[in-house]
mmCIF file of C-alpha atoms in Angstrom:
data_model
loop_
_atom_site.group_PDB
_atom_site.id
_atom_site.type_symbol
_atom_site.label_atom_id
_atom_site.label_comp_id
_atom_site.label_asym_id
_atom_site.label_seq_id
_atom_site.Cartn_x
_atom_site.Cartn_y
_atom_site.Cartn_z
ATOM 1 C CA UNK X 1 0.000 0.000 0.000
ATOM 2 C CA UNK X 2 1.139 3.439 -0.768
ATOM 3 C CA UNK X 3 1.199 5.026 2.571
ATOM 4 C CA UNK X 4 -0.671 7.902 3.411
ATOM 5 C CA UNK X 5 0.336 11.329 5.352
ATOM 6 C CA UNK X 6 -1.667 9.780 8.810
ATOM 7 C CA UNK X 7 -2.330 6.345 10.003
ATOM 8 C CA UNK X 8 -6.011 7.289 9.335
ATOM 9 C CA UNK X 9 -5.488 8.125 6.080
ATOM 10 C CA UNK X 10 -4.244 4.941 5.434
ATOM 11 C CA UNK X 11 -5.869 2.723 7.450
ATOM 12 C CA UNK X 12 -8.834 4.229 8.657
ATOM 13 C CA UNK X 13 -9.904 5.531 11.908
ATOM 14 C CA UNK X 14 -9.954 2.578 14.636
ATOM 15 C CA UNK X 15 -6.882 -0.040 15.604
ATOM 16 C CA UNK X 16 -8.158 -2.637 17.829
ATOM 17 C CA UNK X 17 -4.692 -3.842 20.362
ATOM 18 C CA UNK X 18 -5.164 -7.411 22.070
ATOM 19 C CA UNK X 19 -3.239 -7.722 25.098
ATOM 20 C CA UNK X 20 -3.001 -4.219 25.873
ATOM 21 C CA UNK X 21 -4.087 -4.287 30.111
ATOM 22 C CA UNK X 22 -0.822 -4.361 31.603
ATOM 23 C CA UNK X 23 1.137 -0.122 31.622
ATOM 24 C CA UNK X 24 4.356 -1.838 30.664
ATOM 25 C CA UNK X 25 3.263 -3.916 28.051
ATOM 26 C CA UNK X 26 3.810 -3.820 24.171
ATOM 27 C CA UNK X 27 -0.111 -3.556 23.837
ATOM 28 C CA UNK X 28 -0.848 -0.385 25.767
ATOM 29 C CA UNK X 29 2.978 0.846 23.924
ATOM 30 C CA UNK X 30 1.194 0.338 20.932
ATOM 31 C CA UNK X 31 -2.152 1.900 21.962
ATOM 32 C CA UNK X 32 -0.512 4.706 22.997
ATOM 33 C CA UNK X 33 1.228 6.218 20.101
ATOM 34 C CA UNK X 34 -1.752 4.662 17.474
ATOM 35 C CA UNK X 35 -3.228 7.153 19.813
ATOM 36 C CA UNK X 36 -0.766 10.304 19.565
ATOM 37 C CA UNK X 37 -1.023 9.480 16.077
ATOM 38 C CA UNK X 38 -5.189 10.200 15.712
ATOM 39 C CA UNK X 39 -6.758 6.809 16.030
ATOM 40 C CA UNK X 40 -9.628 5.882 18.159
ATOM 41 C CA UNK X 41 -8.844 2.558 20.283
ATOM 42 C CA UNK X 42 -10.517 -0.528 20.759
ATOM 43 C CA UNK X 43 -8.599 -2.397 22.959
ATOM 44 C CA UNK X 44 -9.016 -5.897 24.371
ATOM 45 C CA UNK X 45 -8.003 -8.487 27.151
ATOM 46 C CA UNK X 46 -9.118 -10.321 29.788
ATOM 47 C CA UNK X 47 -7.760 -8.068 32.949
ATOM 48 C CA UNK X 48 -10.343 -6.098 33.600
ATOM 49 C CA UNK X 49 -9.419 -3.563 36.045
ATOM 50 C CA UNK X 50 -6.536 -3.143 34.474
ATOM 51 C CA UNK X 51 -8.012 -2.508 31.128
ATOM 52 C CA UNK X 52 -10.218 0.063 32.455
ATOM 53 C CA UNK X 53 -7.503 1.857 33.684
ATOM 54 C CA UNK X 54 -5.172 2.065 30.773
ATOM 55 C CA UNK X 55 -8.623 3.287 28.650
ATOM 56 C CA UNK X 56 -9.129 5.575 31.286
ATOM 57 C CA UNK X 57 -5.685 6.937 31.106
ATOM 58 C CA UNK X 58 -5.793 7.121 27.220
ATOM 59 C CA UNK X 59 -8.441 9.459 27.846
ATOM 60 C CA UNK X 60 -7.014 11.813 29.852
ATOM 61 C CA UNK X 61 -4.056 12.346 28.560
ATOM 62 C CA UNK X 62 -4.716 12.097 24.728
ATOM 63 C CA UNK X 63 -8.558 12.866 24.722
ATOM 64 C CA UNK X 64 -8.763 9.774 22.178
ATOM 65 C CA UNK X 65 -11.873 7.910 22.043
ATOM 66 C CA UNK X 66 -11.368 4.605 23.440
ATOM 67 C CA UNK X 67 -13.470 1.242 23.698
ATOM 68 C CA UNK X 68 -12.355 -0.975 26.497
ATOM 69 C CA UNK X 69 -13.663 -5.001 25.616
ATOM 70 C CA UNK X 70 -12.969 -7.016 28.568
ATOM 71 C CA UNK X 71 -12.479 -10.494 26.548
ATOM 72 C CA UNK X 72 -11.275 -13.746 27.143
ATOM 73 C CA UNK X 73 -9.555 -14.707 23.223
ATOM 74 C CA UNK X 74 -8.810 -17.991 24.481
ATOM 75 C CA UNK X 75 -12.869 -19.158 24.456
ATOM 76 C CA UNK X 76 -13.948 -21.121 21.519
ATOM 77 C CA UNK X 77 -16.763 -18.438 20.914
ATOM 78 C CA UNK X 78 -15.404 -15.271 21.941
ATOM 79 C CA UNK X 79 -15.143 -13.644 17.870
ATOM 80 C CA UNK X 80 -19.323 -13.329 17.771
ATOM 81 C CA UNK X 81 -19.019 -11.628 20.808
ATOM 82 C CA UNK X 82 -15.894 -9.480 19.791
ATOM 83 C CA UNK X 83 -17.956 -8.449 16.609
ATOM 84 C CA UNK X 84 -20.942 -7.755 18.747
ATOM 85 C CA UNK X 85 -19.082 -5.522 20.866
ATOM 86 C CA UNK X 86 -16.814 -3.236 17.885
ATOM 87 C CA UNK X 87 -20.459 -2.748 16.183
ATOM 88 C CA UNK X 88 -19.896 -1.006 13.051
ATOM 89 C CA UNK X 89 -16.743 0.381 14.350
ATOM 90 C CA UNK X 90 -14.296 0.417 11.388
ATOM 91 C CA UNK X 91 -11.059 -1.359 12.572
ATOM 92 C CA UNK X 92 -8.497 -0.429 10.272
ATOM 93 C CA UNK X 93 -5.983 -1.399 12.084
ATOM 94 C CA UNK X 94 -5.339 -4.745 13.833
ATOM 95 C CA UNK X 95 -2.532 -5.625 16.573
ATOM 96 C CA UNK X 96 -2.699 -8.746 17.227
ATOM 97 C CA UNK X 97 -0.204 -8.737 20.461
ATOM 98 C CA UNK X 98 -2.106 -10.813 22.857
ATOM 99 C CA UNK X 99 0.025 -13.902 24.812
ATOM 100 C CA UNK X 100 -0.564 -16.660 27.294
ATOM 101 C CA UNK X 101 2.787 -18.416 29.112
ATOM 102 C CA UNK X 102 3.328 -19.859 31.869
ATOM 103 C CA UNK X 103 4.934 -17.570 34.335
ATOM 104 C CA UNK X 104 7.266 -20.518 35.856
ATOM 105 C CA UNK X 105 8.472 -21.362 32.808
ATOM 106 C CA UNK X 106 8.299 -25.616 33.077
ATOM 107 C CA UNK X 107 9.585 -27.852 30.512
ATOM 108 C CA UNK X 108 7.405 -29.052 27.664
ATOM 109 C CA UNK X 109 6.743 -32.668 29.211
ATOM 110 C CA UNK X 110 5.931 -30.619 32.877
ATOM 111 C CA UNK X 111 3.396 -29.003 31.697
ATOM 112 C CA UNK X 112 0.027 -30.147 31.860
ATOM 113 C CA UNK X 113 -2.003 -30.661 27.983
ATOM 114 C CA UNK X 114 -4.622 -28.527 29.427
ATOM 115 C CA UNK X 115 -2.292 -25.790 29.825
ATOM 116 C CA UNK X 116 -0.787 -26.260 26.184
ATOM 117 C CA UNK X 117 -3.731 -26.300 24.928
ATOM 118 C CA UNK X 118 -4.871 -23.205 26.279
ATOM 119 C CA UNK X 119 -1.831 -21.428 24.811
ATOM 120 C CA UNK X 120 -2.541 -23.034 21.459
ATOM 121 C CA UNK X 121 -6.416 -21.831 21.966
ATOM 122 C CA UNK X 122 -5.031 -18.030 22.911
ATOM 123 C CA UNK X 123 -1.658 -17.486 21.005
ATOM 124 C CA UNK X 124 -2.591 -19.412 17.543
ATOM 125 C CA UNK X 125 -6.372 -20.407 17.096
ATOM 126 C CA UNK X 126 -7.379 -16.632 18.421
ATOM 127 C CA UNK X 127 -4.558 -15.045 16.120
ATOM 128 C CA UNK X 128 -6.024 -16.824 13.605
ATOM 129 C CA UNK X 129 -9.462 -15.959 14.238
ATOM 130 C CA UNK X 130 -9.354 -12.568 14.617
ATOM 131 C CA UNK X 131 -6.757 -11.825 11.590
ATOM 132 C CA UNK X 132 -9.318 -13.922 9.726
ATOM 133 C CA UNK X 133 -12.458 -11.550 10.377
ATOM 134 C CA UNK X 134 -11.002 -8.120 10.175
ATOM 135 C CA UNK X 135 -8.719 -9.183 7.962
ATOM 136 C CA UNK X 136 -11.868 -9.915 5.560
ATOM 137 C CA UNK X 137 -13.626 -6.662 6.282
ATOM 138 C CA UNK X 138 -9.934 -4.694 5.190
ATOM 139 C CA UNK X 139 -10.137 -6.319 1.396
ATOM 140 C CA UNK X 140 -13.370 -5.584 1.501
ATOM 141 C CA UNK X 141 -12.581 -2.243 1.557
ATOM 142 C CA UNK X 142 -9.039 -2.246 -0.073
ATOM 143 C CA UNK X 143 -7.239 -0.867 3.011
ATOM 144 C CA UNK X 144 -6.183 -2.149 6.272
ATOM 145 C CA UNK X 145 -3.158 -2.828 8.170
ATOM 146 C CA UNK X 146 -2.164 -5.937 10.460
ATOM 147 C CA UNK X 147 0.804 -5.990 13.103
ATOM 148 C CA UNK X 148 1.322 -9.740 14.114
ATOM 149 C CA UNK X 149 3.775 -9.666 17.129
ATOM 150 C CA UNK X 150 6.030 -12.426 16.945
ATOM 151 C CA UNK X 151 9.239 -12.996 18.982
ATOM 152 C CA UNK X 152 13.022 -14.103 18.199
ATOM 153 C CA UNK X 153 11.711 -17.293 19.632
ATOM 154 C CA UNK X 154 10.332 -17.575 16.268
ATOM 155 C CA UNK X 155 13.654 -18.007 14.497
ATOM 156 C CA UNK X 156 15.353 -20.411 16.642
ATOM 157 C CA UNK X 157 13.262 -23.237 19.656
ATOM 158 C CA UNK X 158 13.777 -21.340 22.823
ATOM 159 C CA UNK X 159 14.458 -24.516 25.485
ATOM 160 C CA UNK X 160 12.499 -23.522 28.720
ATOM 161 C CA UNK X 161 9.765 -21.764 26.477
ATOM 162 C CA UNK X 162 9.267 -24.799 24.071
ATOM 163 C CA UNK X 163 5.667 -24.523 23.389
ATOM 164 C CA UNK X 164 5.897 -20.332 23.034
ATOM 165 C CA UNK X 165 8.056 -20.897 20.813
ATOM 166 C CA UNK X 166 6.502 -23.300 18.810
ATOM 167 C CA UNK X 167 3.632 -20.408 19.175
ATOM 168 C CA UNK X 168 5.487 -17.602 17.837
ATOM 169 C CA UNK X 169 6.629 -19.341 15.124
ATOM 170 C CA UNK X 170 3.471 -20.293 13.874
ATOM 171 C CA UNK X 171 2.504 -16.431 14.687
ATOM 172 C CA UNK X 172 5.650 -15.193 12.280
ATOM 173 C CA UNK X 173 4.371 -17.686 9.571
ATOM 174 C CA UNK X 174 0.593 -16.566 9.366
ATOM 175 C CA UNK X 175 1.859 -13.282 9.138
ATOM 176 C CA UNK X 176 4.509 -13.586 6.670
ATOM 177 C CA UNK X 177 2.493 -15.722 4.199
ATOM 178 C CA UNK X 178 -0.449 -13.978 4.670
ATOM 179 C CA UNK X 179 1.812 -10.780 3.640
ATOM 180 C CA UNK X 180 1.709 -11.836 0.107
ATOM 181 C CA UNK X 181 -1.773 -13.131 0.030
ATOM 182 C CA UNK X 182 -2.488 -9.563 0.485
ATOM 183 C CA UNK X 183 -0.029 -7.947 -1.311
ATOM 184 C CA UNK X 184 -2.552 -6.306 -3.927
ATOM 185 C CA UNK X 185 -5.384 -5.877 -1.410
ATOM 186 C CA UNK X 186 -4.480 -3.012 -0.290
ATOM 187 C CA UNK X 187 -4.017 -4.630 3.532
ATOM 188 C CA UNK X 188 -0.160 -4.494 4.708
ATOM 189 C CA UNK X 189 0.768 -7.115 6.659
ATOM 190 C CA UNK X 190 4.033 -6.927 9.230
ATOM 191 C CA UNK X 191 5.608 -9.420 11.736
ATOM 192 C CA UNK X 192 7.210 -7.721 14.428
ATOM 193 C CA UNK X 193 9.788 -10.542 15.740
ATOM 194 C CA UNK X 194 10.855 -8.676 18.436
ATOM 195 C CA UNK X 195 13.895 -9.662 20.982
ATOM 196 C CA UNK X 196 13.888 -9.045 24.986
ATOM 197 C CA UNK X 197 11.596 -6.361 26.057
ATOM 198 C CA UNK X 198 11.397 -5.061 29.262
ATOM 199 C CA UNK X 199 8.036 -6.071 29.951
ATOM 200 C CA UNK X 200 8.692 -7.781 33.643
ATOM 201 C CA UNK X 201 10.800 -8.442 36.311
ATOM 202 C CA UNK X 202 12.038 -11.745 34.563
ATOM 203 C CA UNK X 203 14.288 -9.499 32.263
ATOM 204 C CA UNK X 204 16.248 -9.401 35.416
ATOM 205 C CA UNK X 205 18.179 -12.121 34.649
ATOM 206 C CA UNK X 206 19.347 -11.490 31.502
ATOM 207 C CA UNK X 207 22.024 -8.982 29.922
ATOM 208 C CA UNK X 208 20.463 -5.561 30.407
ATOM 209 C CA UNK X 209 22.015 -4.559 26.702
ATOM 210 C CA UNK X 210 19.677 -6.990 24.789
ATOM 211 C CA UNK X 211 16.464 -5.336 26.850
ATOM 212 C CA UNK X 212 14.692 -2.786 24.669
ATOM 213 C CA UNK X 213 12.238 -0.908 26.269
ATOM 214 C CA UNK X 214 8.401 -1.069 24.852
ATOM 215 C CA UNK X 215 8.283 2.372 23.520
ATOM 216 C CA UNK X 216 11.354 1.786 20.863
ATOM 217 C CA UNK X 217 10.295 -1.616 19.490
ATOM 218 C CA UNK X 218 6.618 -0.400 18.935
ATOM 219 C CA UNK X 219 8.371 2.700 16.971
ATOM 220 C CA UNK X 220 10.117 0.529 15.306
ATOM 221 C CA UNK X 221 7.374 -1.178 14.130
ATOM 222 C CA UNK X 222 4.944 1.016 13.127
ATOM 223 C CA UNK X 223 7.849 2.929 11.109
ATOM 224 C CA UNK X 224 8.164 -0.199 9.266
ATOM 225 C CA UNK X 225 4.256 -0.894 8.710
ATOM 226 C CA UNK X 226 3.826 -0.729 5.014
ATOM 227 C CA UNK X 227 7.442 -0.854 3.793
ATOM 228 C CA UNK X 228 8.681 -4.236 5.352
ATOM 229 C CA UNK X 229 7.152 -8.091 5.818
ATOM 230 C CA UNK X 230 9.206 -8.353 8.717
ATOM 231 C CA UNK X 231 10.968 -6.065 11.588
ATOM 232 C CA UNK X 232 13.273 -7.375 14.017
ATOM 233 C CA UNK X 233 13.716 -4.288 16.860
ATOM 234 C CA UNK X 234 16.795 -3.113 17.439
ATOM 235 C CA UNK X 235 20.613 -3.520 16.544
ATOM 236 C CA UNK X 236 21.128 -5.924 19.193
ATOM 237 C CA UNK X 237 18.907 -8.159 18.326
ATOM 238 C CA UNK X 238 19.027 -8.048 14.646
ATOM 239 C CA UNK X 239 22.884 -9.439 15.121
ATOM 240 C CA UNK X 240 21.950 -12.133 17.433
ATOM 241 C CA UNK X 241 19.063 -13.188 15.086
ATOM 242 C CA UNK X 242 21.664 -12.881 12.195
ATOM 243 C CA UNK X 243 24.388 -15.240 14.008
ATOM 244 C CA UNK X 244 21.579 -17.669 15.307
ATOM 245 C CA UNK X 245 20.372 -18.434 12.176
ATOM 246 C CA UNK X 246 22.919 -17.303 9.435
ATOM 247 C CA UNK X 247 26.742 -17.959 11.096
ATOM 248 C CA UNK X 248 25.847 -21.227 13.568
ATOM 249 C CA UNK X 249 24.122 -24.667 12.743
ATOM 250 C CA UNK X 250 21.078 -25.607 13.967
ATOM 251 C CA UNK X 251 22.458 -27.461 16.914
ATOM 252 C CA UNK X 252 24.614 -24.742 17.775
ATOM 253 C CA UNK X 253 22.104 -22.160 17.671
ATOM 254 C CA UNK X 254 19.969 -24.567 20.064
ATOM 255 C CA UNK X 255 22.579 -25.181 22.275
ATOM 256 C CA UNK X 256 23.442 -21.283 22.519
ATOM 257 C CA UNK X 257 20.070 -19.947 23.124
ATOM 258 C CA UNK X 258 19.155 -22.923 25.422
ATOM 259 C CA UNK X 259 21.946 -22.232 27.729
ATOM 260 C CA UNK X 260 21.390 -18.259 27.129
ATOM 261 C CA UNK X 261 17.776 -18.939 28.334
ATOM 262 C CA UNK X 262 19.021 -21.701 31.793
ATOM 263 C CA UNK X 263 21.090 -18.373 32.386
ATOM 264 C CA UNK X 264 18.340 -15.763 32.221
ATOM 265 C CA UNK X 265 15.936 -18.440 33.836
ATOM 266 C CA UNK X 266 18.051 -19.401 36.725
ATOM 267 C CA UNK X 267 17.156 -22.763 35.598
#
């Protein structure tokens, strides 16, 4: 797509952000400056005090009209209800950003199958879902934009995060093949595969120069939106994706990032 002078002249005027409850996450990053930058928000997650308070904030400090959905994306049924809730709101813009891990990190074979399949239900089925409805209404109307955020888990298994990663992958493929399924709809399609972010206290353990902070990787990619298929963040973490999966084999690259990650983990 050609872009436009605004992100509402391209896109139109609403972006709908999943996972955008928490005031140090990627979500309410991206919310945020979609905001400084004109749109009206729609955003959605299951916290719901939380939620309320980062639309509340919005608010007040950018006077941007803003729809809080309190939603639960891993329920088999939650898209007629999503649909019910935007109305005829036109989303424009979708961030798909949402993400469901467990917090203490167990090994593939210690975690419980309900628990995997809960993060297959909220990190890939709802990804699909919702890129599959809005996605429809944007080539229906020849414009639209999509931000799929992946992870450098993506590009090489992260050991300790197994089934994430296995998630973001699939994340960074929908995205990138659905790029060219699009290419002459007039919908632009980007995969953010984005390195450490200093989301939580877990980025504690690792080395503080491959933490970017929310505001620069979202930045990043919205700068990129409409010229690239994919955006890695960052200088660091461009070279480490480079080495990992251009300079080492594939059982170095596993070996390097498994003991990077028994490091960060304190495993």
């Amino acid at each position: 797509m050609q872009k436009a002078d605004t992100f509402t002249d391209a896109y139109g005027p609403w972006a709908l952000v999943t996972g955008a409850a928490r005031a140090e996450g990627v979500g309410f990053e991206f919310a945020r400056q979609l905001g400084r930058a004109g749109m009206h928000l729609i955003l959605v997650d299951v916290l719901k005090d939380e939620l309320e308070a980062r639309a509340l904030e919005l608010r007040e400090s950018l006077g941007a009209e803003v729809v809080p959905i309190v939603m639960d994306l891993g329920r088999k049924d939650f898209l007629a209800d999503l649909r019910a809730e935007v109305g005829d709101r036109e989303v424009g813009l979708l961030v798909c950003n949402h993400m469901h891990t467990p917090a203490d990190t167990p090994t593939l074979l210690d975690m419980d199958l309900a628990a995997l399949d809960a993060m297959i239900d909220i990190n890939a089925r709802a990804y699909t879902h919702l890129i599959h409805a809005f996605g429809n209404a944007m080539t229906d109307r020849r414009r639209g934009g999509i931000i799929v955020m992946s992870s450098g888990a993506s590009m090489t298994a992260a050991p300790f995060a197994t089934s994430y990663s296995a998630n973001k992958a699939y994340q960074r493929a929908l995205g990138e093949g659905l790029s060219f399924e699009l290419r002459d709809a007039g919908v632009d399609v980007l995969v953010v595969v984005a390195g450490l972010v200093n989301t939580r206290e877990a980025m504690s353990g690792y080395p503080q120069v491959m933490v970017m902070e929310p505001e620069s990787v979202v930045r990043e990619a919205l700068d990129s939106l409409g010229k690239k298929v994919r955006v890695t963040p960052g200088l660091v973490s461009k070279a480490v994706i480079f080495v990992q999966n251009r300079l080492l084999t594939a059982n170095a690259a596993i070996d390097q990032v498994g003991n990077f990650q028994a490091r960060g983990l304190k495993k």
